[in-house]
Coordinates of C-alpha atoms in Angstrom, one line a residue:
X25 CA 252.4 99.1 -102.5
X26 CA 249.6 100.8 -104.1
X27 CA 251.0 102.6 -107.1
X28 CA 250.0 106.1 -108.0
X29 CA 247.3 107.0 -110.7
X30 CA 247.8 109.5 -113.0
X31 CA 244.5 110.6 -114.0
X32 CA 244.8 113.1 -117.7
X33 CA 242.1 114.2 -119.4
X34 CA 241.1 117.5 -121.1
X35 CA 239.1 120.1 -119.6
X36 CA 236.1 121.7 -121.6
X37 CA 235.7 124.9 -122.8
X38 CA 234.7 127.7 -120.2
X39 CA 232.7 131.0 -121.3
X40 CA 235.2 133.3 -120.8
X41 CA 232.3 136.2 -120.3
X42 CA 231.4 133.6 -117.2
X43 CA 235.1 133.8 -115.6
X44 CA 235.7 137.3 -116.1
X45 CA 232.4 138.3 -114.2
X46 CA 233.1 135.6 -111.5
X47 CA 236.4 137.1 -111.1
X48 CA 235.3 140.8 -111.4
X49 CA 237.1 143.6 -108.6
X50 CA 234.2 144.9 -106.8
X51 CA 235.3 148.5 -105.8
X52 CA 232.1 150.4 -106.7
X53 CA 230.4 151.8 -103.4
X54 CA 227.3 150.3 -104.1
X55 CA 229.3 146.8 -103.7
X56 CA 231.7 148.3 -101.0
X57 CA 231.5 146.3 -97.2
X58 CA 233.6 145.5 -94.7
X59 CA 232.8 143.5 -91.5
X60 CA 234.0 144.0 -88.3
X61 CA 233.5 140.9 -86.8
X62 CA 236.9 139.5 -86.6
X63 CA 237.0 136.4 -89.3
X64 CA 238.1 133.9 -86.3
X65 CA 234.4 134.5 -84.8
X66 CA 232.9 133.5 -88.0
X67 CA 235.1 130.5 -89.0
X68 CA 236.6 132.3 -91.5
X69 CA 240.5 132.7 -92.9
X70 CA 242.2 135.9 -91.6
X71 CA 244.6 135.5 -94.6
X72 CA 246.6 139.2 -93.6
X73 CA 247.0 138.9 -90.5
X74 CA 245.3 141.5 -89.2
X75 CA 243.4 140.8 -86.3
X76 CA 244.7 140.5 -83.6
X77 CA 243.0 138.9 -80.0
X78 CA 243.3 140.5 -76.5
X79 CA 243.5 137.7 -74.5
X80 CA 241.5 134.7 -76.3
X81 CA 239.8 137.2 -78.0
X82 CA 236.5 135.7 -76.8
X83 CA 236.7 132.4 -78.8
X84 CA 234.8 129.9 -77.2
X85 CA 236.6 126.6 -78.6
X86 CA 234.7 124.0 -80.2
X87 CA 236.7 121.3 -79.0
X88 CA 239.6 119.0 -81.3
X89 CA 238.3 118.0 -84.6
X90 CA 237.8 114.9 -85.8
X91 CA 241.3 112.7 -87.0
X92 CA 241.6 112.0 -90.6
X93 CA 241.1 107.7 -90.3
X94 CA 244.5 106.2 -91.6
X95 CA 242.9 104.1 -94.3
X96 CA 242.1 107.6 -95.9
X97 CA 245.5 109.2 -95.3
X98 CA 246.6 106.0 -97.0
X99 CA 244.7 106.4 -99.8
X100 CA 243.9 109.5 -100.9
X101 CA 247.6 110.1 -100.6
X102 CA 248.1 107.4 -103.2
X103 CA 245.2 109.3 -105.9
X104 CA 247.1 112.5 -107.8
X105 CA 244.8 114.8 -110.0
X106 CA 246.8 116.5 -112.6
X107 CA 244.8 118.1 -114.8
X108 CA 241.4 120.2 -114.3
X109 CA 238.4 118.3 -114.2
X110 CA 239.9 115.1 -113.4
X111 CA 238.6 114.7 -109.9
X112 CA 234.6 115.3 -111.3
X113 CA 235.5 112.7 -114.4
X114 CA 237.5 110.4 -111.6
X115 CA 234.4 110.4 -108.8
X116 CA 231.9 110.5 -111.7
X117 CA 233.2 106.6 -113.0
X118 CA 234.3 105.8 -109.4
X119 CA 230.7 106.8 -107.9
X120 CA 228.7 108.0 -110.3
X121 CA 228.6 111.0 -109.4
X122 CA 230.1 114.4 -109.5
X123 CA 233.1 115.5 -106.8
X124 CA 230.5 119.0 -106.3
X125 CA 227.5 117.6 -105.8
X126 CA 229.1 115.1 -103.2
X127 CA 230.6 117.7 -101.2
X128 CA 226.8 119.6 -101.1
X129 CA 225.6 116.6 -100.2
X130 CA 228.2 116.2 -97.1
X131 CA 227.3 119.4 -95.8
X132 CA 223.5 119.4 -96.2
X133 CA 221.8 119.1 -92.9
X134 CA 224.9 118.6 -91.1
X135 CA 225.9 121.9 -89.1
X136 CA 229.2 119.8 -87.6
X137 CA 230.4 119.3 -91.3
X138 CA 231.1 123.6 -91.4
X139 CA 230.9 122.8 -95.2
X140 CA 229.9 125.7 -97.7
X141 CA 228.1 124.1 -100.8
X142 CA 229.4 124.3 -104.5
X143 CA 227.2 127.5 -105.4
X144 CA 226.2 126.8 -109.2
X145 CA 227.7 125.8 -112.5
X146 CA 229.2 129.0 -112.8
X147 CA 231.2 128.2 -109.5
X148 CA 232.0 124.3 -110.7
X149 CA 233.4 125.7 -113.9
X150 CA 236.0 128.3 -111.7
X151 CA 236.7 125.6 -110.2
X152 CA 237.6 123.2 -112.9
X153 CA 239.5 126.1 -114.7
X154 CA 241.2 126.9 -111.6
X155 CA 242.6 123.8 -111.6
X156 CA 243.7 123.4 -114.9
X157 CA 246.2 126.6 -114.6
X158 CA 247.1 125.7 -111.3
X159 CA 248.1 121.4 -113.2
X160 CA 249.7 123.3 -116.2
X161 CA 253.4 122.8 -116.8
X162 CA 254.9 125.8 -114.9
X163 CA 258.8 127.2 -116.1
X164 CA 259.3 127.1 -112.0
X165 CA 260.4 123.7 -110.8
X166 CA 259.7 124.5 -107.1
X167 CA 255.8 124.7 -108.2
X168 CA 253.5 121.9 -107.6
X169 CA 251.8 120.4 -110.6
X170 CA 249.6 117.9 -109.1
X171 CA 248.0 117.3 -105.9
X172 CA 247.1 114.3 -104.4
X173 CA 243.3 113.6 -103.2
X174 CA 243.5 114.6 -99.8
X175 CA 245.3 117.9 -100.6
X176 CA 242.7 118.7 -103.3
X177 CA 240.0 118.1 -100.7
X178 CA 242.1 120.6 -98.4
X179 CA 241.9 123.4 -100.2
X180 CA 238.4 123.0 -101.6
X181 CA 237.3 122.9 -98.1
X182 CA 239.5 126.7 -98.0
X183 CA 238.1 127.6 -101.2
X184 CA 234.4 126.6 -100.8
X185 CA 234.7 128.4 -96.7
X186 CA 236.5 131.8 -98.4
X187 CA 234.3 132.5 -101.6
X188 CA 230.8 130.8 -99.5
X189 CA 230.6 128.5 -102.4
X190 CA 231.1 130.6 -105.4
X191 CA 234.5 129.8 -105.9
X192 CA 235.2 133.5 -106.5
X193 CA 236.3 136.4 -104.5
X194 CA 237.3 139.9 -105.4
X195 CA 239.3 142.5 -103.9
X196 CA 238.8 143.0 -100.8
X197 CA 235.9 145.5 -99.8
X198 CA 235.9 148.4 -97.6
X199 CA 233.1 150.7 -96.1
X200 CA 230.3 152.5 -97.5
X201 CA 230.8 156.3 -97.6
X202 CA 228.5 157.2 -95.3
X203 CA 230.0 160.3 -92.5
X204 CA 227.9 158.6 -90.0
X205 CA 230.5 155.8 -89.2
X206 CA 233.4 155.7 -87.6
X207 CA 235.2 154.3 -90.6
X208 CA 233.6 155.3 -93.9
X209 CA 235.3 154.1 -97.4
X210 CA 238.6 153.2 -97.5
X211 CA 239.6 154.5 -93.9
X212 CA 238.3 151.2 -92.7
X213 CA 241.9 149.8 -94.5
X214 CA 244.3 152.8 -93.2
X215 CA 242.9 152.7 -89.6
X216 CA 243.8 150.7 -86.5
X217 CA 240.7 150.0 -84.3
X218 CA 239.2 148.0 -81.9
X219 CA 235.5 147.2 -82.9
X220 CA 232.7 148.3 -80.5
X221 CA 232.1 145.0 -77.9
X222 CA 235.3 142.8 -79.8
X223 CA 238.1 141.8 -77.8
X224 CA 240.4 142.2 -81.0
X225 CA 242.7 144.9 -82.4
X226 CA 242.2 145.4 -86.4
X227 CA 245.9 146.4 -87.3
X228 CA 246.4 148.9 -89.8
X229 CA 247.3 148.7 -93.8
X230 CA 249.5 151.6 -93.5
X231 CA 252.3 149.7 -91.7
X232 CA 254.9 147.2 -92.3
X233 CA 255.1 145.2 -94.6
X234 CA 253.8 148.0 -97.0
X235 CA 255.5 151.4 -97.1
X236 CA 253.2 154.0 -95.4
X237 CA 251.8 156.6 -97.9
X238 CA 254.1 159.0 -95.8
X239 CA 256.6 157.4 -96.9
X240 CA 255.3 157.0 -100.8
X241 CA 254.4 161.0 -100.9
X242 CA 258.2 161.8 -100.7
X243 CA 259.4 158.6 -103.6
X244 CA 260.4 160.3 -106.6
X245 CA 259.4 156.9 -108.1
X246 CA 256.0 157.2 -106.9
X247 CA 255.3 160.6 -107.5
X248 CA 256.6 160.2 -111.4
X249 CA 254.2 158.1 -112.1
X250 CA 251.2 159.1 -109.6
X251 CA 251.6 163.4 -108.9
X252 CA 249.6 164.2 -111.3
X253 CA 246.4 162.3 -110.3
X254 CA 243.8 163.9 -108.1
X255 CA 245.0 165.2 -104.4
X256 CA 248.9 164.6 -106.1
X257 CA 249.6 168.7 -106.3
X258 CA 248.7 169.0 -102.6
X259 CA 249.8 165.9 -101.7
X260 CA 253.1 165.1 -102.7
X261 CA 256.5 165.5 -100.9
X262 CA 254.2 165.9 -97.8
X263 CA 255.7 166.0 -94.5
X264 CA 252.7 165.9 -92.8
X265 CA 253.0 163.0 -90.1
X266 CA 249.3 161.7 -90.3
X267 CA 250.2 159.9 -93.4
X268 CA 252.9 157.3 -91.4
X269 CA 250.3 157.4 -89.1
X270 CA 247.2 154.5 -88.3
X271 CA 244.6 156.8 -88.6
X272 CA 243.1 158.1 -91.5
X273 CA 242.8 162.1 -91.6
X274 CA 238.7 161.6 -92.9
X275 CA 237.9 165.3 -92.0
X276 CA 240.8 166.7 -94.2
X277 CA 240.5 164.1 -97.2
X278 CA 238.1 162.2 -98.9
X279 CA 236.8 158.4 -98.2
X280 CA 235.1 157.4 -101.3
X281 CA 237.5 155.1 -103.0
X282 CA 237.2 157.2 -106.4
X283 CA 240.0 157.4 -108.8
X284 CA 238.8 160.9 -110.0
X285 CA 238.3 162.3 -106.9
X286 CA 241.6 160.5 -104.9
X287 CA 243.5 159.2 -107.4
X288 CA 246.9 159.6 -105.7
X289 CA 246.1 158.4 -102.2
X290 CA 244.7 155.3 -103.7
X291 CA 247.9 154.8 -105.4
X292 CA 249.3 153.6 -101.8
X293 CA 250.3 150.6 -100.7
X294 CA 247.2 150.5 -97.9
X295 CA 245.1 150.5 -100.6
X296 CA 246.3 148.9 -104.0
X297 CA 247.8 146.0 -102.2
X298 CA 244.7 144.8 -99.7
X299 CA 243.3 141.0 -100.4
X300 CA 242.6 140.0 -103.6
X301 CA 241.6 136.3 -105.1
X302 CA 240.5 133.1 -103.3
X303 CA 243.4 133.6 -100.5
X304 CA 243.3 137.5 -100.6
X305 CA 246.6 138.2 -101.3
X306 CA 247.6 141.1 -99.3
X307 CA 250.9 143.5 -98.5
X308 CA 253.8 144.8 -100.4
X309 CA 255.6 141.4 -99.9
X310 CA 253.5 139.3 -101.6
X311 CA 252.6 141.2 -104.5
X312 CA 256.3 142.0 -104.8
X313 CA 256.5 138.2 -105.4
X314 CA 254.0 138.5 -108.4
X315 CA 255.9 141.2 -109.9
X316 CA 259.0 138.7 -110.2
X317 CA 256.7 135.9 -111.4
X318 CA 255.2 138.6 -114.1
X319 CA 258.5 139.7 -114.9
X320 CA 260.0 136.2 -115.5
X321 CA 256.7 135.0 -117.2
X322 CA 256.7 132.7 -120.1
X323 CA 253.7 131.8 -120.8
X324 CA 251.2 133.0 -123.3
X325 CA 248.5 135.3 -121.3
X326 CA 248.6 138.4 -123.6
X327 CA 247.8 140.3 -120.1
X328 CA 250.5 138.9 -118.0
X329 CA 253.2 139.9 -121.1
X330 CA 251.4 143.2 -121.3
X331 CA 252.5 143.9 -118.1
X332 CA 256.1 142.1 -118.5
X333 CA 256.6 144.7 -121.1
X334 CA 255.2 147.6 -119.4
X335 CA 257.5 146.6 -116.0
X336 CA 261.0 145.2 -117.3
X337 CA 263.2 143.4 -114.7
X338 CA 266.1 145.5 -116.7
X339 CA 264.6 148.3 -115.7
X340 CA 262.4 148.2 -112.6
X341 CA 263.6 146.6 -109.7
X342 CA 260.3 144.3 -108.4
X343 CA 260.1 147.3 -105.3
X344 CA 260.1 149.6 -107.4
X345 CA 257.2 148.1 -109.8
X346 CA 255.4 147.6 -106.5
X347 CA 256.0 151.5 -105.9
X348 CA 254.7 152.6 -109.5
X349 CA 251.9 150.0 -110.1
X350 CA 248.0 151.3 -109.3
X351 CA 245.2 149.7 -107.8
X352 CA 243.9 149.4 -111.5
X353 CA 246.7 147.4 -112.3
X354 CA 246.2 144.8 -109.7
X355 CA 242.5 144.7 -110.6
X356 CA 243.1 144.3 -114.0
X357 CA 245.8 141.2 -113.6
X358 CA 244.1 139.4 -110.6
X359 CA 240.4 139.8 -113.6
X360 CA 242.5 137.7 -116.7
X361 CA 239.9 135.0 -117.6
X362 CA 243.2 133.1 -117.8
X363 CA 243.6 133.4 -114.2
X364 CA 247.3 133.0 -114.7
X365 CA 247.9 135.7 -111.6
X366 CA 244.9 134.0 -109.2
X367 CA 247.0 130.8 -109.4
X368 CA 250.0 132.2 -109.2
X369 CA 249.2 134.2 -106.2
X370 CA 247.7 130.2 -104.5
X371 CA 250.9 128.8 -105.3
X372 CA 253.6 131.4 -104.3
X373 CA 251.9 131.5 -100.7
X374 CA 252.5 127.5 -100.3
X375 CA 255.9 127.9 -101.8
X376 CA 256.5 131.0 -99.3
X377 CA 255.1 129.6 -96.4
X378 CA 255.9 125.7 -96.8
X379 CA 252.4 124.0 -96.1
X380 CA 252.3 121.9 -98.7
X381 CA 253.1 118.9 -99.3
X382 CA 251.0 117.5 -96.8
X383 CA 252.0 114.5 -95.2
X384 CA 251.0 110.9 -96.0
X385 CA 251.8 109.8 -92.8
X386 CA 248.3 109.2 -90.9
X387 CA 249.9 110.5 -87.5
X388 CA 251.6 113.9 -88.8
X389 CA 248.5 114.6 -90.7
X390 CA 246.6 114.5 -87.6
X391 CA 249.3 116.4 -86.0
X392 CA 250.0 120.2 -85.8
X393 CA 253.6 119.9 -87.1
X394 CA 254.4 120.5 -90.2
X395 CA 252.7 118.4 -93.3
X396 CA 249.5 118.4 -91.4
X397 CA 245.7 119.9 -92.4
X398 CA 245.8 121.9 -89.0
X399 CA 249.7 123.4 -90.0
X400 CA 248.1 124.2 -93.8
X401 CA 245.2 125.7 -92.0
X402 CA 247.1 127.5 -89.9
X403 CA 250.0 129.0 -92.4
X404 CA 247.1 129.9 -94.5
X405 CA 244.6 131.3 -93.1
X406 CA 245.8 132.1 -89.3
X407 CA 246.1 130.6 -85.9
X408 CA 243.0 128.6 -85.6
X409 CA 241.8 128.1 -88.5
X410 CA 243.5 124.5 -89.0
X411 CA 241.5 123.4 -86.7
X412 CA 237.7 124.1 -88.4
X413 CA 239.8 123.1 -92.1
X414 CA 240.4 119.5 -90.8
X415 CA 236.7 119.3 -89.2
X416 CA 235.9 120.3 -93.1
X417 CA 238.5 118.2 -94.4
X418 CA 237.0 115.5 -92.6
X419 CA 233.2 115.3 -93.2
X420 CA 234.4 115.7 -97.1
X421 CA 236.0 112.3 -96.4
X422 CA 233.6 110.6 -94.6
X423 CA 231.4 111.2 -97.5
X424 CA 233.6 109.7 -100.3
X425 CA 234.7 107.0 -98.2
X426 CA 237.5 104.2 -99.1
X427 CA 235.9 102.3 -101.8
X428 CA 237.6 103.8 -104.2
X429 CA 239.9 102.7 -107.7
X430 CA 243.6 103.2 -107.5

């Protein structure tokens, strides 16, 4: 049996100017979009959940991707990255050449690949540094520390498809501000719709799992820290049922997504917990999770212990940190150059939602049960999307082949 490699090396210095402007929130209006094309037209991850299809929703299928060969289950399952760059310094004596420039080359020219292209060195250094948090010794022993080839491959293939090569993605962006649409600014998040000619349902961020802000504007915890912030005197210990509603009151209030101007409506849930990094971590739930990982951090990112000392387990419960925090916050801890939250947010979600490991059996990985690239896909990024990430998964493959060191 082939044994495993362990493949160590260090990874080089980063510009930290260069991560923290990759990773930069984009909440200015000038940068503020959203699409409403559901992401299951596009080939994209729907990684909240919030579209939902009537009927088929108009998918035309694209047919069943290609199967994974066995001799590359077998192998790649034997190759473990980790540390950082190992994978460039691995394919770089193994091919000679780099693991980025092998997956451009896989896509160029070939639509049926799917594959998004490394964007520039700027998105090869995320990457690397990416991996390096993710490979560092955690103080959690359910969290992985290592992949194996064929699961690195997996999510690069997510990554790359998410971020369209730049290996970067901010919070999630709403509407422009402009009166003339039916969802300006942040409405777009509070509102259930169905978008003109779609066969979909976009659900609401004012629902369950977050609390509504109806719910919120009556919280003495909430209003402690957040009354006195614009719209907070009229606003709080509102009865008013709009606000545990799915529609947002845009005639009464304002829609800009500023702090100065709506400081405490943007201090809800349907706005300071929408997606944020590579996997757009979204709801109350999941950033509940972070605020136990932040609270039981013991590492050395001065911002993470910033905010361990600012939200004490002995006295916040991690709800109630969730019901104090502001959208700042989270913009603030998903921007650390050290991307200690980023990775922690990746890891928590396979933990949480058990798609990883994946399976080194060359049937199940070509499967839909569990330990297969279509159940990853699927956990991760919605019903459907397995399918494209194996198509991806597989043209990556093809490309490095099986001629490769153990």
């Amino acid at each position: 049996m082939i044994g495993r490699r362990q493949i160590l090396t260090a990874i080089g210095t980063i510009p930290i100017f260069l991560l923290h402007k990759a990773m930069a929130q984009q909440d200015d209006e000038s940068s503020s979009f959203a699409d409403d094309a559901p992401p299951q037209l596009t080939g994209n991850a729907d990684f909240a959940g919030v579209w939902v299809p009537i009927g088929d929703g108009g998918i035309v299928a694209a047919g069943p991707p290609p199967e994974i060969p066995k001799a590359y289950v077998d192998l790649y399952s034997e190759i473990v990255f980790s540390n950082a760059n190992e994978p460039g310094n691995y394919f770089a004596t193994a091919l000679d050449t780099s693991f980025p420039t092998l997956v451009n080359n896989a896509g160029a020219g070939n639509p049926n690949a799917d594959l998004k292209a490394f964007s520039d060195i700027a998105a090869e250094n995320l990457c690397s540094k990416f991996w390096d948090i993710y490979m560092a010794p955690p103080d959690r022993v359910e969290w992985p520390t290592s992949l194996n080839l064929l699961e690195y491959i997996t999510y690069i293939a997510v990554f790359l498809n998410e971020t369209g090569g730049t290996f970067s993605r901010g919070a999630e962006r709403y509407n422009s501000n402009n009166p003339a649409l039916v969802h300006p600014g942040i409405s777009y998040l509070f509102d259930k719709f169905q978008p003109e000619g779609k066969d979909w349902w976009k659900q609401s961020y004012n629902a369950p799992p977050n609390m509504t802000c109806g719910e919120l504007f009556v919280s003495d915890h909430f209003n402690r820290m957040h009354a006195k912030k614009p719209l907070g005197p009229q606003l709080h210990m509102s009865n008013d049922a709009v606000w545990n509603g799915v529609a947002y009151p845009k005639g009464q209030y304002p829609t800009s997504g500023k702090q100065a101007e709506m400081g405490y409506i943007l201090a809800c849930d349907f706005f300071k917990f929408r997606g944020r990094g590579l996997i757009q971590t979204t709801w109350r739930s999941n950033y509940k999770r972070l605020v136990v990982y932040i609270q039981t951090y013991n590492g050395d990112s001065d911002l993470v212990l910033k905010f361990k000392s600012k939200w004490p387990a002995d006295q916040f419960t991690s709800d109630e940190v969730c019901t104090i925090s502001s959208d700042e916050d989270w913009n603030e801890l998903f921007s650390d150059p050290q991307l200690e939250i980023p990775v922690a947010a990746v890891k928590l979600h396979a933990v949480d939602n058990g798609y990883l490991p994946l399976s080194n059996d060359h049937s199940v990985i070509n499967s839909t049960a569990a330990g297969s690239i279509i159940a990853f896909g699927d956990r991760l990024g919605g019903r459907g999307y397995g399918a494209r990430l194996r198509r991806r998964v597989f043209y990556i493959c093809k490309a490095l082949g099986t001629d490769l060191p153990t």
